[in-house]
Amino acid sequence: MVEDDDLMSFIRMQQFEINFLANEITKDNVKPRFKYHDIIKHINNFLNKKNYYNRLIMIPGLRGVGKSTLLYQIYHYLNEEKAVAEDDILYINVDDLKSSIDTDIKTVFEIFIENVHNTIPLTLKKKIFLLVDEAQFDKKWANFAKLLFDKNPRIFMIFTGSSALNLNINTDATRRITTLRLYPCNFREYLYLKHDIKLDTYDLRELILNTNHEIVEKAINYEKEIYKELYSLPNDNNIELKKYIHTQSFPFALDNEEIEVHKLTYEVIKRIIKDDLVEFKSYNKLDDKIISRILTFIATKKSGKTSNNKIAQYVGISANTVDNLLDILEKTELLFKIYAYGSASTLVKKPREHFFITPSIKATLNYRIGRYNLNNKKCYSLLVENMIASTLNILVNDASISLGLFYDPNKKGVDFLLKCVDDLIPIEVGIGKKTKSQLTIAINKYHSKYGILISNRTDRIKYENDILYIPLVTFALMF
C-alpha cells in the first residue's frame, strides 16, 4: 500500500516539474498550437460562470504533436495570467506515476484534496484544475473523470494521451467529455509557428460542399488577402509548402535540420509501434521489424491501394493478421483508410487505400530506405496526395453533418469522391499539369453538380464549366 507521504512527495515533485517546464517554454517563446485558444475559451468560461458544462476536456493525439507542451502552456496561463494558485492546480504525468509509485489518478487526486485542501472532492468549495498527461496508462481514467464531473462542478479537468484514451470511455463518460483532438500541424499553423504569420481562418468545408458563384467570390477575396500576408516569407509560397509537406508537420521539426527531423519522426513511429500498439486488446505481439516493413510497404506504394494478400506475401504473415494489424494502426491514428465508392460488394472486393495522418511520416519512411528525393516530382505528387487526403479526412471526421470520403474504383478515375447526403463531389489532384479530363468524366458518370481540381498549375481560385479550380497553396492555407 502506498503511503500518503510518498504520494504527497510525488505531487510536490510534479508541481515543481510543471512549473519549471512551463517557465522554460515561456522563456523560449514557444508559440502555442491553435487548439490552445479553444481550451482557453473553455477555461475562461469555467472561471467566469457559476456552472459551466464543458469542464472535462480530452485531448487525444499522435505522439510528437505537442500535447505535453500544451499542458505546460495552459499551466502557465492559469498561474501567471489568471493568478490561479499553484495549490489549486494538480498536474499528473501518469507515465511517471506508474513507473515510480504504480497507483491510479483517483488515489493521487483524493490525497491532494485531503492534504492540500483539507476536504473531499464532494465538499470542495473553490475552483481547481486537474491536468493529466499520458492518461491512457490509467485504464480507469474515464470512469474516474465521469464520477468527479458529477460530484462537483468546481473541478476543471484536462486529460491528454494517445488515441488509446478512447478505449476506456463508456457511453456515460462520452456525454460529459469535450474532445479536442490534436492533429499534426497544417500548413497555416506551420506558417504561424515558424514564421509568425497568422492568417485568418476560412471554412474550407463551405467552399468544397456548397460551391456556387457567391461562395467562390467570397473565397477569391479571402485568397487575395492571405497572399498579401505571405510577402514576408523567406521563400516562394510553393517552395515553403514543399518544405512543410516533406518535414514540417510536427512542432519538433521547426528548429531542426532536415536529417534530424527525419530521425526524430522515425523515433515517433518506433514509439508508436513499441508502446502504443500493446494498448489494444486485439493486438497479437509481432516482431517490431514486421510492423515497420508493413508501414514501409504502404509508404512506398505508388498508389494508396493496399491489398492485404500482397502485404502478407511481402512480410510473410497471414492476410488476417495484416488486416488486424492495419485496423490497430488506424486506431493509433498513424494511418487512416479510404474505401472504394460503390455497392457493398465493391467495398468488400476492392482493396482499401491507406494514407498516413501526415505526409511527413510517409516522407520519413521513404527517406529511411533511400527512396526520398525532394526534387522528384513523382515523390512530391504522392506526398501532396497524402496531404489532401489527410485534410479531407479531418474535414469529414470533424463535420457536424454526415460526410463520406472514398476513392474512385474506375480505371483512370479521380483521386477522391466526397459524399454529402445525395451529392457526390469528384476531386482530382494535379501536380505538374492540369488534369481536368478525369473530372469531366466523373462529373458525368456520377451526375455531380461540379468537380474540384486542386493543382499547383492553377494560380487562383476560379469556377468554370462546373469545375472549381483551387491552387495547391490556397487549398493548404484554407484549412
PDB file of N, CA, C and O in Angstrom, residues 89-133:
ATOM      1  N   ILE A  89      -3.850  23.801  -8.693  1.00  0.00           N
ATOM      2  CA  ILE A  89      -3.613  23.106  -9.963  1.00  0.00           C
ATOM      3  C   ILE A  89      -2.866  21.818  -9.661  1.00  0.00           C
ATOM      4  O   ILE A  89      -1.745  21.838  -9.153  1.00  0.00           O
ATOM      5  N   LEU A  90      -3.488  20.687  -9.958  1.00  0.00           N
ATOM      6  CA  LEU A  90      -2.809  19.399  -9.787  1.00  0.00           C
ATOM      7  C   LEU A  90      -2.420  18.872 -11.163  1.00  0.00           C
ATOM      8  O   LEU A  90      -3.281  18.660 -12.023  1.00  0.00           O
ATOM      9  N   TYR A  91      -1.121  18.674 -11.363  1.00  0.00           N
ATOM     10  CA  TYR A  91      -0.601  18.111 -12.609  1.00  0.00           C
ATOM     11  C   TYR A  91      -0.107  16.700 -12.340  1.00  0.00           C
ATOM     12  O   TYR A  91       0.610  16.455 -11.358  1.00  0.00           O
ATOM     13  N   ILE A  92      -0.517  15.764 -13.202  1.00  0.00           N
ATOM     14  CA  ILE A  92      -0.067  14.369 -13.059  1.00  0.00           C
ATOM     15  C   ILE A  92       0.378  13.852 -14.417  1.00  0.00           C
ATOM     16  O   ILE A  92      -0.399  13.854 -15.374  1.00  0.00           O
ATOM     17  N   ASN A  93       1.627  13.408 -14.493  1.00  0.00           N
ATOM     18  CA  ASN A  93       2.079  12.645 -15.648  1.00  0.00           C
ATOM     19  C   ASN A  93       1.933  11.177 -15.280  1.00  0.00           C
ATOM     20  O   ASN A  93       2.658  10.671 -14.422  1.00  0.00           O
ATOM     21  N   VAL A  94       0.974  10.489 -15.899  1.00  0.00           N
ATOM     22  CA  VAL A  94       0.633   9.126 -15.470  1.00  0.00           C
ATOM     23  C   VAL A  94       1.743   8.142 -15.809  1.00  0.00           C
ATOM     24  O   VAL A  94       1.915   7.135 -15.110  1.00  0.00           O
ATOM     25  N   ASP A  95       2.522   8.435 -16.825  1.00  0.00           N
ATOM     26  CA  ASP A  95       3.677   7.589 -17.139  1.00  0.00           C
ATOM     27  C   ASP A  95       4.658   7.626 -15.970  1.00  0.00           C
ATOM     28  O   ASP A  95       5.153   6.585 -15.511  1.00  0.00           O
ATOM     29  N   ASP A  96       4.932   8.821 -15.451  1.00  0.00           N
ATOM     30  CA  ASP A  96       5.789   8.956 -14.265  1.00  0.00           C
ATOM     31  C   ASP A  96       5.157   8.271 -13.050  1.00  0.00           C
ATOM     32  O   ASP A  96       5.849   7.606 -12.264  1.00  0.00           O
ATOM     33  N   LEU A  97       3.854   8.449 -12.907  1.00  0.00           N
ATOM     34  CA  LEU A  97       3.136   7.879 -11.760  1.00  0.00           C
ATOM     35  C   LEU A  97       3.252   6.358 -11.742  1.00  0.00           C
ATOM     36  O   LEU A  97       3.574   5.765 -10.709  1.00  0.00           O
ATOM     37  N   LYS A  98       3.010   5.739 -12.880  1.00  0.00           N
ATOM     38  CA  LYS A  98       3.026   4.277 -12.952  1.00  0.00           C
ATOM     39  C   LYS A  98       4.436   3.714 -12.773  1.00  0.00           C
ATOM     40  O   LYS A  98       4.612   2.624 -12.218  1.00  0.00           O
ATOM     41  N   SER A  99       5.434   4.444 -13.236  1.00  0.00           N
ATOM     42  CA  SER A  99       6.807   3.927 -13.135  1.00  0.00           C
ATOM     43  C   SER A  99       7.419   4.159 -11.759  1.00  0.00           C
ATOM     44  O   SER A  99       8.341   3.454 -11.367  1.00  0.00           O
ATOM     45  N   SER A 100       6.900   5.132 -11.011  1.00  0.00           N
ATOM     46  CA  SER A 100       7.503   5.431  -9.703  1.00  0.00           C
ATOM     47  C   SER A 100       6.692   4.910  -8.519  1.00  0.00           C
ATOM     48  O   SER A 100       7.257   4.439  -7.533  1.00  0.00           O
ATOM     49  N   ILE A 101       5.358   4.976  -8.596  1.00  0.00           N
ATOM     50  CA  ILE A 101       4.523   4.583  -7.449  1.00  0.00           C
ATOM     51  C   ILE A 101       3.527   3.476  -7.819  1.00  0.00           C
ATOM     52  O   ILE A 101       3.112   2.698  -6.983  1.00  0.00           O
ATOM     53  N   ASP A 102       3.114   3.414  -9.059  1.00  0.00           N
ATOM     54  CA  ASP A 102       2.162   2.419  -9.541  1.00  0.00           C
ATOM     55  C   ASP A 102       0.822   2.470  -8.800  1.00  0.00           C
ATOM     56  O   ASP A 102       0.353   1.482  -8.238  1.00  0.00           O
ATOM     57  N   THR A 103       0.236   3.661  -8.809  1.00  0.00           N
ATOM     58  CA  THR A 103      -1.127   3.811  -8.298  1.00  0.00           C
ATOM     59  C   THR A 103      -1.948   4.500  -9.381  1.00  0.00           C
ATOM     60  O   THR A 103      -1.481   4.645 -10.510  1.00  0.00           O
ATOM     61  N   ASP A 104      -3.164   4.925  -9.060  1.00  0.00           N
ATOM     62  CA  ASP A 104      -4.010   5.499 -10.099  1.00  0.00           C
ATOM     63  C   ASP A 104      -4.262   6.992  -9.870  1.00  0.00           C
ATOM     64  O   ASP A 104      -3.933   7.552  -8.815  1.00  0.00           O
ATOM     65  N   ILE A 105      -4.872   7.626 -10.860  1.00  0.00           N
ATOM     66  CA  ILE A 105      -5.158   9.065 -10.806  1.00  0.00           C
ATOM     67  C   ILE A 105      -6.078   9.379  -9.640  1.00  0.00           C
ATOM     68  O   ILE A 105      -5.888  10.367  -8.920  1.00  0.00           O
ATOM     69  N   LYS A 106      -7.084   8.537  -9.448  1.00  0.00           N
ATOM     70  CA  LYS A 106      -8.077   8.754  -8.387  1.00  0.00           C
ATOM     71  C   LYS A 106      -7.414   8.861  -7.018  1.00  0.00           C
ATOM     72  O   LYS A 106      -7.718   9.770  -6.230  1.00  0.00           O
ATOM     73  N   THR A 107      -6.500   7.949  -6.726  1.00  0.00           N
ATOM     74  CA  THR A 107      -5.830   7.939  -5.427  1.00  0.00           C
ATOM     75  C   THR A 107      -5.009   9.211  -5.220  1.00  0.00           C
ATOM     76  O   THR A 107      -5.063   9.836  -4.146  1.00  0.00           O
ATOM     77  N   VAL A 108      -4.272   9.614  -6.250  1.00  0.00           N
ATOM     78  CA  VAL A 108      -3.450  10.825  -6.152  1.00  0.00           C
ATOM     79  C   VAL A 108      -4.335  12.044  -5.937  1.00  0.00           C
ATOM     80  O   VAL A 108      -4.040  12.904  -5.092  1.00  0.00           O
ATOM     81  N   PHE A 109      -5.419  12.135  -6.682  1.00  0.00           N
ATOM     82  CA  PHE A 109      -6.306  13.290  -6.576  1.00  0.00           C
ATOM     83  C   PHE A 109      -6.925  13.391  -5.182  1.00  0.00           C
ATOM     84  O   PHE A 109      -6.986  14.478  -4.587  1.00  0.00           O
ATOM     85  N   GLU A 110      -7.367  12.264  -4.646  1.00  0.00           N
ATOM     86  CA  GLU A 110      -8.007  12.280  -3.330  1.00  0.00           C
ATOM     87  C   GLU A 110      -7.018  12.661  -2.229  1.00  0.00           C
ATOM     88  O   GLU A 110      -7.377  13.391  -1.290  1.00  0.00           O
ATOM     89  N   ILE A 111      -5.780  12.189  -2.344  1.00  0.00           N
ATOM     90  CA  ILE A 111      -4.749  12.584  -1.375  1.00  0.00           C
ATOM     91  C   ILE A 111      -4.462  14.070  -1.487  1.00  0.00           C
ATOM     92  O   ILE A 111      -4.288  14.785  -0.480  1.00  0.00           O
ATOM     93  N   PHE A 112      -4.424  14.591  -2.705  1.00  0.00           N
ATOM     94  CA  PHE A 112      -4.192  16.010  -2.952  1.00  0.00           C
ATOM     95  C   PHE A 112      -5.299  16.856  -2.310  1.00  0.00           C
ATOM     96  O   PHE A 112      -5.019  17.832  -1.600  1.00  0.00           O
ATOM     97  N   ILE A 113      -6.549  16.471  -2.532  1.00  0.00           N
ATOM     98  CA  ILE A 113      -7.678  17.228  -1.966  1.00  0.00           C
ATOM     99  C   ILE A 113      -7.671  17.167  -0.438  1.00  0.00           C
ATOM    100  O   ILE A 113      -7.900  18.176   0.251  1.00  0.00           O
ATOM    101  N   GLU A 114      -7.354  15.993   0.087  1.00  0.00           N
ATOM    102  CA  GLU A 114      -7.366  15.818   1.545  1.00  0.00           C
ATOM    103  C   GLU A 114      -6.241  16.591   2.225  1.00  0.00           C
ATOM    104  O   GLU A 114      -6.455  17.275   3.238  1.00  0.00           O
ATOM    105  N   ASN A 115      -5.028  16.512   1.667  1.00  0.00           N
ATOM    106  CA  ASN A 115      -3.859  17.101   2.328  1.00  0.00           C
ATOM    107  C   ASN A 115      -3.644  18.575   2.004  1.00  0.00           C
ATOM    108  O   ASN A 115      -3.151  19.332   2.846  1.00  0.00           O
ATOM    109  N   VAL A 116      -4.015  18.994   0.813  1.00  0.00           N
ATOM    110  CA  VAL A 116      -3.790  20.372   0.404  1.00  0.00           C
ATOM    111  C   VAL A 116      -5.009  21.253   0.678  1.00  0.00           C
ATOM    112  O   VAL A 116      -4.879  22.405   1.100  1.00  0.00           O
ATOM    113  N   HIS A 117      -6.207  20.678   0.498  1.00  0.00           N
ATOM    114  CA  HIS A 117      -7.427  21.477   0.646  1.00  0.00           C
ATOM    115  C   HIS A 117      -8.279  21.065   1.853  1.00  0.00           C
ATOM    116  O   HIS A 117      -9.355  21.630   2.080  1.00  0.00           O
ATOM    117  N   ASN A 118      -7.800  20.077   2.601  1.00  0.00           N
ATOM    118  CA  ASN A 118      -8.458  19.654   3.855  1.00  0.00           C
ATOM    119  C   ASN A 118      -9.941  19.348   3.682  1.00  0.00           C
ATOM    120  O   ASN A 118     -10.788  19.754   4.493  1.00  0.00           O
ATOM    121  N   THR A 119     -10.265  18.640   2.614  1.00  0.00           N
ATOM    122  CA  THR A 119     -11.655  18.281   2.364  1.00  0.00           C
ATOM    123  C   THR A 119     -11.695  17.027   1.489  1.00  0.00           C
ATOM    124  O   THR A 119     -10.679  16.338   1.321  1.00  0.00           O
ATOM    125  N   ILE A 120     -12.857  16.730   0.942  1.00  0.00           N
ATOM    126  CA  ILE A 120     -13.019  15.642  -0.029  1.00  0.00           C
ATOM    127  C   ILE A 120     -13.604  16.247  -1.296  1.00  0.00           C
ATOM    128  O   ILE A 120     -14.139  17.362  -1.272  1.00  0.00           O
ATOM    129  N   PRO A 121     -13.487  15.549  -2.451  1.00  0.00           N
ATOM    130  CA  PRO A 121     -13.977  16.119  -3.718  1.00  0.00           C
ATOM    131  C   PRO A 121     -15.414  16.627  -3.661  1.00  0.00           C
ATOM    132  O   PRO A 121     -15.728  17.683  -4.223  1.00  0.00           O
ATOM    133  N   LEU A 122     -16.279  15.920  -2.972  1.00  0.00           N
ATOM    134  CA  LEU A 122     -17.698  16.281  -2.935  1.00  0.00           C
ATOM    135  C   LEU A 122     -17.920  17.643  -2.291  1.00  0.00           C
ATOM    136  O   LEU A 122     -18.791  18.415  -2.731  1.00  0.00           O
ATOM    137  N   THR A 123     -17.158  17.972  -1.252  1.00  0.00           N
ATOM    138  CA  THR A 123     -17.404  19.207  -0.484  1.00  0.00           C
ATOM    139  C   THR A 123     -16.425  20.332  -0.812  1.00  0.00           C
ATOM    140  O   THR A 123     -16.409  21.356  -0.128  1.00  0.00           O
ATOM    141  N   LEU A 124     -15.616  20.156  -1.832  1.00  0.00           N
ATOM    142  CA  LEU A 124     -14.680  21.204  -2.243  1.00  0.00           C
ATOM    143  C   LEU A 124     -15.439  22.471  -2.629  1.00  0.00           C
ATOM    144  O   LEU A 124     -16.368  22.422  -3.430  1.00  0.00           O
ATOM    145  N   LYS A 125     -15.057  23.617  -2.084  1.00  0.00           N
ATOM    146  CA  LYS A 125     -15.808  24.859  -2.293  1.00  0.00           C
ATOM    147  C   LYS A 125     -15.166  25.813  -3.297  1.00  0.00           C
ATOM    148  O   LYS A 125     -15.797  26.763  -3.733  1.00  0.00           O
ATOM    149  N   LYS A 126     -13.913  25.587  -3.670  1.00  0.00           N
ATOM    150  CA  LYS A 126     -13.240  26.507  -4.585  1.00  0.00           C
ATOM    151  C   LYS A 126     -12.970  25.813  -5.922  1.00  0.00           C
ATOM    152  O   LYS A 126     -12.962  24.590  -6.011  1.00  0.00           O
ATOM    153  N   LYS A 127     -12.738  26.628  -6.937  1.00  0.00           N
ATOM    154  CA  LYS A 127     -12.471  26.079  -8.264  1.00  0.00           C
ATOM    155  C   LYS A 127     -11.003  25.668  -8.373  1.00  0.00           C
ATOM    156  O   LYS A 127     -10.094  26.434  -8.039  1.00  0.00           O
ATOM    157  N   ILE A 128     -10.799  24.441  -8.866  1.00  0.00           N
ATOM    158  CA  ILE A 128      -9.437  23.939  -9.039  1.00  0.00           C
ATOM    159  C   ILE A 128      -9.306  23.286 -10.416  1.00  0.00           C
ATOM    160  O   ILE A 128     -10.312  23.062 -11.117  1.00  0.00           O
ATOM    161  N   PHE A 129      -8.063  22.948 -10.781  1.00  0.00           N
ATOM    162  CA  PHE A 129      -7.780  22.383 -12.092  1.00  0.00           C
ATOM    163  C   PHE A 129      -6.977  21.094 -11.960  1.00  0.00           C
ATOM    164  O   PHE A 129      -6.040  21.010 -11.158  1.00  0.00           O
ATOM    165  N   LEU A 130      -7.367  20.106 -12.747  1.00  0.00           N
ATOM    166  CA  LEU A 130      -6.653  18.837 -12.815  1.00  0.00           C
ATOM    167  C   LEU A 130      -6.128  18.665 -14.237  1.00  0.00           C
ATOM    168  O   LEU A 130      -6.912  18.579 -15.193  1.00  0.00           O
ATOM    169  N   LEU A 131      -4.806  18.638 -14.400  1.00  0.00           N
ATOM    170  CA  LEU A 131      -4.159  18.482 -15.700  1.00  0.00           C
ATOM    171  C   LEU A 131      -3.447  17.135 -15.722  1.00  0.00           C
ATOM    172  O   LEU A 131      -2.495  16.921 -14.963  1.00  0.00           O
ATOM    173  N   VAL A 132      -3.891  16.233 -16.583  1.00  0.00           N
ATOM    174  CA  VAL A 132      -3.348  14.872 -16.605  1.00  0.00           C
ATOM    175  C   VAL A 132      -2.743  14.571 -17.973  1.00  0.00           C
ATOM    176  O   VAL A 132      -3.430  14.657 -18.996  1.00  0.00           O
ATOM    177  N   ASP A 133      -1.463  14.214 -17.981  1.00  0.00           N
ATOM    178  CA  ASP A 133      -0.764  13.851 -19.216  1.00  0.00           C
ATOM    179  C   ASP A 133      -0.584  12.333 -19.278  1.00  0.00           C
ATOM    180  O   ASP A 133      -0.432  11.687 -18.238  1.00  0.00           O
TER     181      ASP A 133
END
